[in-house]
Amino acid sequence: VNLCLTGSANSHVHDGQKIFGGKVLKGVSGGSDVGLLTLLEYYKYVEVGKTLKSPRFPIWIVCSESHYSLLFARKNVDNFAGKSIYSFDLWYYDGLANQDEEIRLTVELGSQE
């Protein structure tokens, strides 16, 4: 997956390098156009670094226990500083879910006051 997302075939998704048990674990270095999110991080099995959580474009591959799906924004939602944008929509697609309708998630960034 790292090879497709970053162009480098590192075996871990954390940022940079980490030392574990005296061994160097190579993670992601540099930016990525498309990001990665995983349910496995909730269970503390992996740590996804900020590099993959904050891709250049609002597109994320979502890894569950059994397959991959897609989360994306139809508009670029990069850099809200100084703008009056307080919420935006993300769309979720899961090809194995026999999805008949679009799934839209609205993200609210805070108070509009």
mmCIF file of N, CA and C in Angstrom:
data_model
loop_
_atom_site.group_PDB
_atom_site.id
_atom_site.type_symbol
_atom_site.label_atom_id
_atom_site.label_comp_id
_atom_site.label_asym_id
_atom_site.label_seq_id
_atom_site.Cartn_x
_atom_site.Cartn_y
_atom_site.Cartn_z
ATOM 1 N N VAL A 1 0.836 -1.195 0.000
ATOM 2 C CA VAL A 1 0.000 0.000 0.000
ATOM 3 C C VAL A 1 0.878 1.255 0.000
ATOM 4 N N ASN A 2 1.955 1.243 0.797
ATOM 5 C CA ASN A 2 2.858 2.402 0.810
ATOM 6 C C ASN A 2 3.449 2.684 -0.559
ATOM 7 N N LEU A 3 3.765 1.648 -1.298
ATOM 8 C CA LEU A 3 4.323 1.837 -2.633
ATOM 9 C C LEU A 3 3.340 2.611 -3.522
ATOM 10 N N CYS A 4 2.075 2.264 -3.451
ATOM 11 C CA CYS A 4 1.054 2.961 -4.252
ATOM 12 C C CYS A 4 0.829 4.391 -3.762
ATOM 13 N N LEU A 5 0.853 4.604 -2.447
ATOM 14 C CA LEU A 5 0.547 5.922 -1.891
ATOM 15 C C LEU A 5 1.720 6.894 -1.942
ATOM 16 N N THR A 6 2.940 6.386 -1.715
ATOM 17 C CA THR A 6 4.081 7.289 -1.574
ATOM 18 C C THR A 6 5.197 7.052 -2.580
ATOM 19 N N GLY A 7 5.143 5.939 -3.307
ATOM 20 C CA GLY A 7 6.212 5.613 -4.239
ATOM 21 C C GLY A 7 7.379 4.907 -3.586
ATOM 22 N N SER A 8 7.251 4.574 -2.308
ATOM 23 C CA SER A 8 8.308 3.892 -1.575
ATOM 24 C C SER A 8 7.715 2.663 -0.876
ATOM 25 N N ALA A 9 8.404 1.535 -0.969
ATOM 26 C CA ALA A 9 7.871 0.276 -0.433
ATOM 27 C C ALA A 9 8.304 0.037 1.007
ATOM 28 N N ASN A 10 8.025 0.992 1.895
ATOM 29 C CA ASN A 10 8.313 0.802 3.317
ATOM 30 C C ASN A 10 7.211 -0.042 3.945
ATOM 31 N N SER A 11 7.580 -0.801 4.960
ATOM 32 C CA SER A 11 6.616 -1.743 5.532
ATOM 33 C C SER A 11 5.762 -1.160 6.657
ATOM 34 N N HIS A 12 6.008 0.085 7.051
ATOM 35 C CA HIS A 12 5.238 0.686 8.144
ATOM 36 C C HIS A 12 4.614 2.006 7.689
ATOM 37 N N VAL A 13 3.566 2.434 8.384
ATOM 38 C CA VAL A 13 2.842 3.641 7.981
ATOM 39 C C VAL A 13 3.052 4.824 8.924
ATOM 40 N N HIS A 14 3.900 4.677 9.932
ATOM 41 C CA HIS A 14 4.216 5.803 10.815
ATOM 42 C C HIS A 14 5.162 6.752 10.082
ATOM 43 N N ASP A 15 5.351 7.944 10.618
ATOM 44 C CA ASP A 15 6.257 8.921 10.016
ATOM 45 C C ASP A 15 7.705 8.599 10.377
ATOM 46 N N GLY A 16 8.600 8.703 9.416
ATOM 47 C CA GLY A 16 10.030 8.561 9.667
ATOM 48 C C GLY A 16 10.452 7.175 10.120
ATOM 49 N N GLN A 17 11.471 7.153 10.990
ATOM 50 C CA GLN A 17 11.991 5.888 11.499
ATOM 51 C C GLN A 17 11.756 5.780 12.994
ATOM 52 N N LYS A 18 11.557 4.561 13.458
ATOM 53 C CA LYS A 18 11.413 4.283 14.887
ATOM 54 C C LYS A 18 12.303 3.103 15.223
ATOM 55 N N ILE A 19 12.807 3.096 16.438
ATOM 56 C CA ILE A 19 13.610 1.970 16.893
ATOM 57 C C ILE A 19 12.754 1.144 17.840
ATOM 58 N N PHE A 20 12.662 -0.149 17.543
ATOM 59 C CA PHE A 20 11.854 -1.061 18.356
ATOM 60 C C PHE A 20 12.654 -2.347 18.538
ATOM 61 N N GLY A 21 12.961 -2.683 19.776
ATOM 62 C CA GLY A 21 13.729 -3.892 20.047
ATOM 63 C C GLY A 21 15.105 -3.879 19.408
ATOM 64 N N GLY A 22 15.697 -2.695 19.309
ATOM 65 C CA GLY A 22 17.016 -2.576 18.707
ATOM 66 C C GLY A 22 17.017 -2.572 17.189
ATOM 67 N N LYS A 23 15.862 -2.658 16.573
ATOM 68 C CA LYS A 23 15.770 -2.654 15.106
ATOM 69 C C LYS A 23 15.144 -1.359 14.622
ATOM 70 N N VAL A 24 15.598 -0.901 13.473
ATOM 71 C CA VAL A 24 15.059 0.319 12.870
ATOM 72 C C VAL A 24 13.858 -0.051 12.007
ATOM 73 N N LEU A 25 12.722 0.560 12.307
ATOM 74 C CA LEU A 25 11.506 0.366 11.514
ATOM 75 C C LEU A 25 11.333 1.584 10.624
ATOM 76 N N LYS A 26 11.360 1.373 9.311
ATOM 77 C CA LYS A 26 11.239 2.479 8.366
ATOM 78 C C LYS A 26 9.774 2.737 8.060
ATOM 79 N N GLY A 27 9.395 3.997 8.254
ATOM 80 C CA GLY A 27 8.039 4.413 7.950
ATOM 81 C C GLY A 27 8.016 5.314 6.732
ATOM 82 N N VAL A 28 7.025 6.155 6.671
ATOM 83 C CA VAL A 28 6.813 7.039 5.532
ATOM 84 C C VAL A 28 7.658 8.296 5.698
ATOM 85 N N SER A 29 8.341 8.674 4.640
ATOM 86 C CA SER A 29 9.071 9.940 4.634
ATOM 87 C C SER A 29 8.627 10.710 3.397
ATOM 88 N N GLY A 30 8.339 11.966 3.566
ATOM 89 C CA GLY A 30 7.857 12.769 2.449
ATOM 90 C C GLY A 30 6.340 12.768 2.404
ATOM 91 N N GLY A 31 5.800 13.591 1.539
ATOM 92 C CA GLY A 31 4.362 13.753 1.435
ATOM 93 C C GLY A 31 3.696 12.685 0.588
ATOM 94 N N SER A 32 2.381 12.730 0.599
ATOM 95 C CA SER A 32 1.587 11.780 -0.181
ATOM 96 C C SER A 32 0.387 12.501 -0.778
ATOM 97 N N ASP A 33 0.073 12.195 -2.021
ATOM 98 C CA ASP A 33 -1.108 12.797 -2.655
ATOM 99 C C ASP A 33 -2.388 12.232 -2.070
ATOM 100 N N VAL A 34 -2.374 10.948 -1.734
ATOM 101 C CA VAL A 34 -3.538 10.247 -1.195
ATOM 102 C C VAL A 34 -3.171 9.719 0.183
ATOM 103 N N GLY A 35 -4.122 9.767 1.115
ATOM 104 C CA GLY A 35 -3.849 9.375 2.487
ATOM 105 C C GLY A 35 -4.324 7.973 2.827
ATOM 106 N N LEU A 36 -4.100 7.610 4.083
ATOM 107 C CA LEU A 36 -4.490 6.300 4.597
ATOM 108 C C LEU A 36 -5.050 6.460 5.995
ATOM 109 N N LEU A 37 -6.177 5.836 6.231
ATOM 110 C CA LEU A 37 -6.773 5.726 7.565
ATOM 111 C C LEU A 37 -7.052 4.256 7.805
ATOM 112 N N THR A 38 -6.986 3.819 9.058
ATOM 113 C CA THR A 38 -7.255 2.415 9.325
ATOM 114 C C THR A 38 -7.928 2.211 10.663
ATOM 115 N N LEU A 39 -8.854 1.306 10.692
ATOM 116 C CA LEU A 39 -9.516 0.891 11.926
ATOM 117 C C LEU A 39 -8.510 0.229 12.863
ATOM 118 N N LEU A 40 -7.462 -0.340 12.312
ATOM 119 C CA LEU A 40 -6.453 -1.030 13.112
ATOM 120 C C LEU A 40 -5.715 -0.080 14.055
ATOM 121 N N GLU A 41 -5.716 1.215 13.748
ATOM 122 C CA GLU A 41 -5.101 2.186 14.655
ATOM 123 C C GLU A 41 -5.925 2.321 15.932
ATOM 124 N N TYR A 42 -7.226 2.251 15.819
ATOM 125 C CA TYR A 42 -8.095 2.292 16.995
ATOM 126 C C TYR A 42 -7.755 1.162 17.966
ATOM 127 N N TYR A 43 -7.440 -0.009 17.435
ATOM 128 C CA TYR A 43 -7.093 -1.166 18.261
ATOM 129 C C TYR A 43 -5.630 -1.158 18.689
ATOM 130 N N LYS A 44 -4.889 -0.098 18.337
ATOM 131 C CA LYS A 44 -3.478 0.073 18.686
ATOM 132 C C LYS A 44 -2.564 -0.962 18.027
ATOM 133 N N TYR A 45 -2.970 -1.502 16.874
ATOM 134 C CA TYR A 45 -2.128 -2.443 16.128
ATOM 135 C C TYR A 45 -1.111 -1.720 15.260
ATOM 136 N N VAL A 46 -1.465 -0.547 14.770
ATOM 137 C CA VAL A 46 -0.572 0.263 13.944
ATOM 138 C C VAL A 46 -0.724 1.724 14.325
ATOM 139 N N GLU A 47 0.248 2.526 13.908
ATOM 140 C CA GLU A 47 0.175 3.975 14.078
ATOM 141 C C GLU A 47 0.348 4.613 12.709
ATOM 142 N N VAL A 48 -0.684 5.289 12.235
ATOM 143 C CA VAL A 48 -0.599 6.001 10.966
ATOM 144 C C VAL A 48 -0.064 7.395 11.264
ATOM 145 N N GLY A 49 0.999 7.788 10.565
ATOM 146 C CA GLY A 49 1.605 9.088 10.798
ATOM 147 C C GLY A 49 0.811 10.232 10.180
ATOM 148 N N LYS A 50 1.173 11.433 10.566
ATOM 149 C CA LYS A 50 0.503 12.632 10.046
ATOM 150 C C LYS A 50 0.651 12.757 8.534
ATOM 151 N N THR A 51 1.757 12.228 8.008
ATOM 152 C CA THR A 51 1.985 12.301 6.559
ATOM 153 C C THR A 51 0.837 11.655 5.796
ATOM 154 N N LEU A 52 0.400 10.476 6.216
ATOM 155 C CA LEU A 52 -0.688 9.783 5.521
ATOM 156 C C LEU A 52 -2.067 10.252 5.975
ATOM 157 N N LYS A 53 -2.153 10.833 7.159
ATOM 158 C CA LYS A 53 -3.446 11.363 7.610
ATOM 159 C C LYS A 53 -3.753 12.712 6.970
ATOM 160 N N SER A 54 -2.722 13.394 6.477
ATOM 161 C CA SER A 54 -2.879 14.729 5.887
ATOM 162 C C SER A 54 -2.321 14.754 4.467
ATOM 163 N N PRO A 55 -2.993 14.092 3.547
ATOM 164 C CA PRO A 55 -2.482 14.055 2.163
ATOM 165 C C PRO A 55 -2.659 15.397 1.453
ATOM 166 N N ARG A 56 -2.017 15.522 0.305
ATOM 167 C CA ARG A 56 -2.132 16.758 -0.490
ATOM 168 C C ARG A 56 -3.548 16.976 -1.005
ATOM 169 N N PHE A 57 -4.237 15.886 -1.326
ATOM 170 C CA PHE A 57 -5.613 15.962 -1.810
ATOM 171 C C PHE A 57 -6.531 15.284 -0.801
ATOM 172 N N PRO A 58 -7.781 15.701 -0.700
ATOM 173 C CA PRO A 58 -8.698 15.128 0.289
ATOM 174 C C PRO A 58 -9.242 13.755 -0.126
ATOM 175 N N ILE A 59 -8.323 12.790 -0.205
ATOM 176 C CA ILE A 59 -8.665 11.422 -0.588
ATOM 177 C C ILE A 59 -7.933 10.486 0.366
ATOM 178 N N TRP A 60 -8.660 9.532 0.971
ATOM 179 C CA TRP A 60 -8.058 8.576 1.880
ATOM 180 C C TRP A 60 -8.490 7.165 1.528
ATOM 181 N N ILE A 61 -7.531 6.240 1.495
ATOM 182 C CA ILE A 61 -7.820 4.818 1.444
ATOM 183 C C ILE A 61 -8.127 4.429 2.888
ATOM 184 N N VAL A 62 -9.210 3.702 3.110
ATOM 185 C CA VAL A 62 -9.597 3.282 4.459
ATOM 186 C C VAL A 62 -9.407 1.772 4.560
ATOM 187 N N CYS A 63 -8.578 1.361 5.510
ATOM 188 C CA CYS A 63 -8.273 -0.053 5.699
ATOM 189 C C CYS A 63 -9.062 -0.574 6.894
ATOM 190 N N SER A 64 -9.924 -1.555 6.655
ATOM 191 C CA SER A 64 -10.627 -2.218 7.762
ATOM 192 C C SER A 64 -9.945 -3.547 8.012
ATOM 193 N N GLU A 65 -10.576 -4.412 8.783
ATOM 194 C CA GLU A 65 -9.964 -5.719 9.060
ATOM 195 C C GLU A 65 -9.895 -6.599 7.823
ATOM 196 N N SER A 66 -10.807 -6.399 6.874
ATOM 197 C CA SER A 66 -10.912 -7.358 5.779
ATOM 198 C C SER A 66 -10.708 -6.783 4.373
ATOM 199 N N HIS A 67 -10.837 -5.467 4.198
ATOM 200 C CA HIS A 67 -10.726 -4.911 2.854
ATOM 201 C C HIS A 67 -10.493 -3.396 2.914
ATOM 202 N N TYR A 68 -10.335 -2.813 1.740
ATOM 203 C CA TYR A 68 -10.111 -1.377 1.622
ATOM 204 C C TYR A 68 -11.346 -0.696 1.053
ATOM 205 N N SER A 69 -11.555 0.555 1.459
ATOM 206 C CA SER A 69 -12.631 1.379 0.920
ATOM 207 C C SER A 69 -12.062 2.780 0.699
ATOM 208 N N LEU A 70 -12.902 3.737 0.336
ATOM 209 C CA LEU A 70 -12.433 5.062 -0.062
ATOM 210 C C LEU A 70 -13.248 6.153 0.608
ATOM 211 N N LEU A 71 -12.555 7.187 1.081
ATOM 212 C CA LEU A 71 -13.174 8.371 1.671
ATOM 213 C C LEU A 71 -12.591 9.575 0.933
ATOM 214 N N PHE A 72 -13.447 10.473 0.450
ATOM 215 C CA PHE A 72 -12.941 11.601 -0.332
ATOM 216 C C PHE A 72 -13.872 12.799 -0.226
ATOM 217 N N ALA A 73 -13.308 13.970 -0.519
ATOM 218 C CA ALA A 73 -14.095 15.200 -0.614
ATOM 219 C C ALA A 73 -14.203 15.556 -2.085
ATOM 220 N N ARG A 74 -15.342 16.055 -2.477
ATOM 221 C CA ARG A 74 -15.526 16.439 -3.883
ATOM 222 C C ARG A 74 -14.906 17.797 -4.174
ATOM 223 N N LYS A 75 -14.674 18.567 -3.113
ATOM 224 C CA LYS A 75 -14.007 19.869 -3.245
ATOM 225 C C LYS A 75 -12.743 19.828 -2.404
ATOM 226 N N ASN A 76 -11.736 20.581 -2.817
ATOM 227 C CA ASN A 76 -10.512 20.632 -2.040
ATOM 228 C C ASN A 76 -10.785 21.368 -0.733
ATOM 229 N N VAL A 77 -10.503 20.720 0.386
ATOM 230 C CA VAL A 77 -10.784 21.300 1.702
ATOM 231 C C VAL A 77 -9.494 21.692 2.408
ATOM 232 N N ASP A 78 -8.436 21.913 1.645
ATOM 233 C CA ASP A 78 -7.134 22.240 2.208
ATOM 234 C C ASP A 78 -7.093 23.686 2.682
ATOM 235 N N ASN A 79 -6.491 23.896 3.827
ATOM 236 C CA ASN A 79 -6.185 25.219 4.362
ATOM 237 C C ASN A 79 -7.434 26.084 4.593
ATOM 238 N N PHE A 80 -8.031 25.921 5.754
ATOM 239 C CA PHE A 80 -9.214 26.694 6.121
ATOM 240 C C PHE A 80 -8.862 28.028 6.763
ATOM 241 N N ALA A 81 -7.595 28.281 7.038
ATOM 242 C CA ALA A 81 -7.188 29.495 7.744
ATOM 243 C C ALA A 81 -7.675 30.734 7.003
ATOM 244 N N GLY A 82 -8.368 31.582 7.730
ATOM 245 C CA GLY A 82 -8.838 32.835 7.165
ATOM 246 C C GLY A 82 -10.054 32.714 6.275
ATOM 247 N N LYS A 83 -10.618 31.544 6.170
ATOM 248 C CA LYS A 83 -11.795 31.354 5.332
ATOM 249 C C LYS A 83 -13.006 31.114 6.221
ATOM 250 N N SER A 84 -14.181 31.390 5.711
ATOM 251 C CA SER A 84 -15.404 31.215 6.494
ATOM 252 C C SER A 84 -16.028 29.840 6.250
ATOM 253 N N ILE A 85 -15.191 28.818 6.132
ATOM 254 C CA ILE A 85 -15.676 27.448 5.945
ATOM 255 C C ILE A 85 -15.673 26.756 7.298
ATOM 256 N N TYR A 86 -16.841 26.340 7.751
ATOM 257 C CA TYR A 86 -16.940 25.703 9.058
ATOM 258 C C TYR A 86 -17.339 24.243 8.975
ATOM 259 N N SER A 87 -17.745 23.809 7.806
ATOM 260 C CA SER A 87 -18.075 22.405 7.637
ATOM 261 C C SER A 87 -17.857 22.014 6.180
ATOM 262 N N PHE A 88 -17.649 20.732 5.966
ATOM 263 C CA PHE A 88 -17.487 20.227 4.609
ATOM 264 C C PHE A 88 -17.956 18.782 4.586
ATOM 265 N N ASP A 89 -18.209 18.286 3.400
ATOM 266 C CA ASP A 89 -18.716 16.926 3.233
ATOM 267 C C ASP A 89 -17.620 15.994 2.741
ATOM 268 N N LEU A 90 -17.621 14.795 3.291
ATOM 269 C CA LEU A 90 -16.783 13.707 2.808
ATOM 270 C C LEU A 90 -17.712 12.615 2.308
ATOM 271 N N TRP A 91 -17.294 11.913 1.292
ATOM 272 C CA TRP A 91 -18.085 10.848 0.696
ATOM 273 C C TRP A 91 -17.359 9.532 0.900
ATOM 274 N N TYR A 92 -18.103 8.487 1.228
ATOM 275 C CA TYR A 92 -17.520 7.180 1.528
ATOM 276 C C TYR A 92 -18.014 6.170 0.507
ATOM 277 N N TYR A 93 -17.070 5.379 -0.022
ATOM 278 C CA TYR A 93 -17.432 4.343 -0.974
ATOM 279 C C TYR A 93 -16.791 3.029 -0.557
ATOM 280 N N ASP A 94 -17.621 1.990 -0.483
ATOM 281 C CA ASP A 94 -17.164 0.652 -0.132
ATOM 282 C C ASP A 94 -17.702 -0.311 -1.178
ATOM 283 N N GLY A 95 -16.839 -0.769 -2.059
ATOM 284 C CA GLY A 95 -17.251 -1.629 -3.161
ATOM 285 C C GLY A 95 -17.774 -2.988 -2.732
ATOM 286 N N LEU A 96 -17.429 -3.444 -1.529
ATOM 287 C CA LEU A 96 -17.914 -4.746 -1.055
ATOM 288 C C LEU A 96 -19.221 -4.656 -0.289
ATOM 289 N N ALA A 97 -19.700 -3.468 -0.043
ATOM 290 C CA ALA A 97 -20.893 -3.287 0.788
ATOM 291 C C ALA A 97 -22.194 -3.309 -0.009
ATOM 292 N N ASN A 98 -22.142 -3.581 -1.310
ATOM 293 C CA ASN A 98 -23.332 -3.498 -2.153
ATOM 294 C C ASN A 98 -24.056 -2.182 -1.910
ATOM 295 N N GLN A 99 -23.310 -1.131 -1.982
ATOM 296 C CA GLN A 99 -23.784 0.211 -1.677
ATOM 297 C C GLN A 99 -24.710 0.708 -2.773
ATOM 298 N N ASP A 100 -25.971 0.959 -2.438
ATOM 299 C CA ASP A 100 -26.949 1.437 -3.405
ATOM 300 C C ASP A 100 -27.029 2.958 -3.453
ATOM 301 N N GLU A 101 -26.706 3.608 -2.326
ATOM 302 C CA GLU A 101 -26.803 5.054 -2.252
ATOM 303 C C GLU A 101 -25.486 5.648 -1.779
ATOM 304 N N GLU A 102 -25.299 6.928 -2.059
ATOM 305 C CA GLU A 102 -24.101 7.618 -1.607
ATOM 306 C C GLU A 102 -24.123 7.763 -0.090
ATOM 307 N N ILE A 103 -22.952 7.658 0.530
ATOM 308 C CA ILE A 103 -22.812 7.883 1.967
ATOM 309 C C ILE A 103 -22.032 9.174 2.141
ATOM 310 N N ARG A 104 -22.695 10.167 2.724
ATOM 311 C CA ARG A 104 -22.078 11.477 2.936
ATOM 312 C C ARG A 104 -21.877 11.707 4.423
ATOM 313 N N LEU A 105 -20.679 12.126 4.796
ATOM 314 C CA LEU A 105 -20.350 12.464 6.176
ATOM 315 C C LEU A 105 -20.039 13.953 6.218
ATOM 316 N N THR A 106 -20.693 14.693 7.088
ATOM 317 C CA THR A 106 -20.437 16.117 7.219
ATOM 318 C C THR A 106 -19.504 16.343 8.406
ATOM 319 N N VAL A 107 -18.392 17.020 8.151
ATOM 320 C CA VAL A 107 -17.407 17.339 9.179
ATOM 321 C C VAL A 107 -17.592 18.789 9.556
ATOM 322 N N GLU A 108 -17.793 19.041 10.853
ATOM 323 C CA GLU A 108 -17.947 20.407 11.359
ATOM 324 C C GLU A 108 -16.706 20.778 12.149
ATOM 325 N N LEU A 109 -16.090 21.904 11.805
ATOM 326 C CA LEU A 109 -14.821 22.296 12.374
ATOM 327 C C LEU A 109 -14.949 23.081 13.670
ATOM 328 N N GLY A 110 -16.123 23.549 14.020
ATOM 329 C CA GLY A 110 -16.290 24.310 15.244
ATOM 330 C C GLY A 110 -17.420 25.302 15.113
ATOM 331 N N SER A 111 -17.479 26.193 16.051
ATOM 332 C CA SER A 111 -18.542 27.180 16.110
ATOM 333 C C SER A 111 -18.479 28.133 14.926
ATOM 334 N N GLN A 112 -19.645 28.563 14.456
ATOM 335 C CA GLN A 112 -19.726 29.506 13.351
ATOM 336 C C GLN A 112 -19.787 30.936 13.858
ATOM 337 N N GLU A 113 -19.674 31.133 15.139
ATOM 338 C CA GLU A 113 -19.765 32.478 15.715
ATOM 339 C C GLU A 113 -18.456 33.192 15.680
#
